[in-house]
Short mmCIF file of C-alpha atoms in Angstrom, two decimals:
data_model
loop_
_atom_site.label_atom_id
_atom_site.label_comp_id
_atom_site.label_asym_id
_atom_site.label_seq_id
_atom_site.Cartn_x
_atom_site.Cartn_y
_atom_site.Cartn_z
CA MET A 890 0.00 0.00 0.00
CA ASP A 891 2.81 2.38 0.86
CA ALA A 892 4.38 2.09 -2.61
CA LEU A 893 1.01 2.46 -4.33
CA LEU A 894 0.21 5.56 -2.30
CA GLY A 895 3.50 7.09 -3.38
CA GLU A 896 2.07 7.26 -6.91
CA ARG A 897 -1.55 8.20 -6.27
CA ARG A 898 -3.45 10.12 -3.65
CA TYR A 899 -5.98 7.38 -2.90
CA LEU A 900 -5.97 3.62 -3.39
CA ALA A 901 -7.95 3.65 -6.63
CA GLY A 902 -6.75 6.96 -8.04
CA SER A 903 -7.38 10.65 -7.53
CA GLN A 904 -10.65 10.35 -5.58
CA HIS A 905 -11.36 8.43 -2.42
CA THR A 906 -13.54 5.36 -2.82
CA LEU A 907 -15.02 2.68 -0.58
CA ALA A 908 -11.61 0.96 -0.58
CA ASP A 909 -10.08 3.95 1.21
CA TRP A 910 -12.84 4.11 3.80
CA ARG A 911 -12.62 0.35 4.40
CA ALA A 912 -8.88 0.69 5.12
CA PHE A 913 -9.38 3.78 7.30
CA PRO A 914 -10.46 2.13 10.61
CA THR A 915 -7.64 -0.42 10.53
CA LEU A 916 -5.02 2.19 9.71
CA LEU A 917 -6.45 4.58 12.30
CA ARG A 918 -6.13 1.98 15.04
CA PHE A 919 -2.78 0.55 14.00
CA ASP A 920 -0.27 2.65 15.96
CA LEU A 921 -2.68 3.36 18.80
CA VAL A 922 -3.81 -0.23 19.46
CA TYR A 923 -2.56 -2.96 17.14
CA HIS A 924 1.13 -2.09 17.32
CA GLY A 925 1.35 -2.75 21.04
CA LEU A 926 -1.59 -4.95 21.98
CA PHE A 927 -1.36 -7.38 19.06
CA ARG A 928 2.44 -7.13 18.85
CA ALA A 929 2.21 -5.93 15.26
CA ASN A 930 5.42 -4.10 15.98
CA ARG A 931 7.79 -4.52 13.07
CA ARG A 932 6.97 -0.96 11.98
CA ARG A 933 4.57 1.70 13.09
CA LEU A 934 2.30 3.31 10.56
CA ILE A 935 4.08 6.62 11.12
CA ASP A 936 7.29 4.95 9.88
CA TYR A 937 5.85 4.62 6.36
CA ALA A 938 6.49 7.53 4.02
CA ASN A 939 3.07 7.39 2.35
CA LEU A 940 0.69 5.53 4.67
CA TRP A 941 0.92 8.04 7.52
CA PRO A 942 0.22 11.11 5.32
CA TYR A 943 -2.55 9.13 3.55
CA LEU A 944 -4.24 8.37 6.87
CA ARG A 945 -4.03 12.04 7.87
CA ASP A 946 -5.48 13.00 4.49
CA LEU A 947 -8.51 10.79 5.10
CA TYR A 948 -8.86 11.94 8.71
CA GLN A 949 -8.77 15.59 7.62
CA THR A 950 -11.54 15.06 5.07
CA PRO A 951 -14.40 17.39 6.05
CA ARG A 952 -16.80 15.89 8.62
CA VAL A 953 -14.65 12.78 9.26
CA ALA A 954 -12.62 13.75 12.36
CA PRO A 955 -15.70 14.32 14.57
CA THR A 956 -16.78 10.72 13.91
CA VAL A 957 -13.55 9.29 15.35
CA ASP A 958 -13.50 8.44 19.06
CA PHE A 959 -9.90 7.51 19.86
CA ASP A 960 -10.63 6.89 23.53
CA HIS A 961 -13.43 4.45 22.66
CA PHE A 962 -11.28 2.09 20.63
CA ILE A 963 -8.15 2.43 22.78
CA ARG A 964 -10.10 1.62 25.95
CA GLY A 965 -12.30 -0.92 24.19
CA TYR A 966 -9.46 -3.04 22.86
CA ASN A 967 -7.34 -2.80 25.99
CA LEU A 968 -10.14 -3.52 28.47
CA ASN A 969 -12.02 -6.17 26.51
CA LEU A 970 -9.16 -8.49 25.62
CA PRO A 971 -7.98 -9.76 29.01
CA GLN A 972 -6.05 -12.60 27.41
CA LEU A 973 -3.78 -9.96 25.80
CA ASN A 974 -3.93 -7.33 28.54
CA PRO A 975 -4.77 -9.12 31.80
CA ALA A 976 -4.01 -6.07 33.95
CA GLY A 977 -6.28 -3.85 31.83
CA ILE A 978 -3.56 -1.24 31.42
CA ILE A 979 -4.58 1.66 29.17
CA PRO A 980 -1.53 3.09 27.38
CA ILE A 981 -1.10 6.86 27.38
CA GLY A 982 0.66 6.99 24.03
CA PRO A 983 1.66 7.32 21.38
CA ASP A 984 0.93 11.00 20.92
CA LEU A 985 0.05 11.32 17.22
CA ASP A 986 -0.83 14.54 15.40
CA PHE A 987 -3.59 13.69 12.93
CA TRP A 988 -3.83 17.38 12.02
CA GLU A 989 -0.25 17.64 10.78
CA PRO A 990 -0.39 18.76 7.11
CA HIS A 991 -0.38 15.71 4.82
CA ARG A 992 0.71 17.45 1.58
CA ARG A 993 -0.90 14.76 -0.55
CA GLU A 994 -2.64 17.27 -2.80
CA ARG A 995 0.49 17.17 -4.97
CA LEU A 996 -0.72 13.75 -6.15
CA GLY A 997 -3.86 15.31 -7.59
CA ASP A 998 -7.43 15.71 -6.54
#
């Protein structure tokens, strides 16, 4: 995905499609939940040159950010999977800036 997103703004071209919005929840949760809880820790999403700006691009789409409840999914995953987090510890990080400019407009609208 990272290589593909280096050539185009969205997965299927210059406009977002259902494919982008299907990937959005997984990407949104990756660094905040999956990286630590599921030990998906080879790389963080923010370590990818194109995936991290792509996610911010989607998040910054008008009317999208207010629909995202970070606390809900961080607490939900960490409290409801006792086999992975028996102590129910809620991590305080990472501190990610989803409002950092994504600069993906250069790939076309």
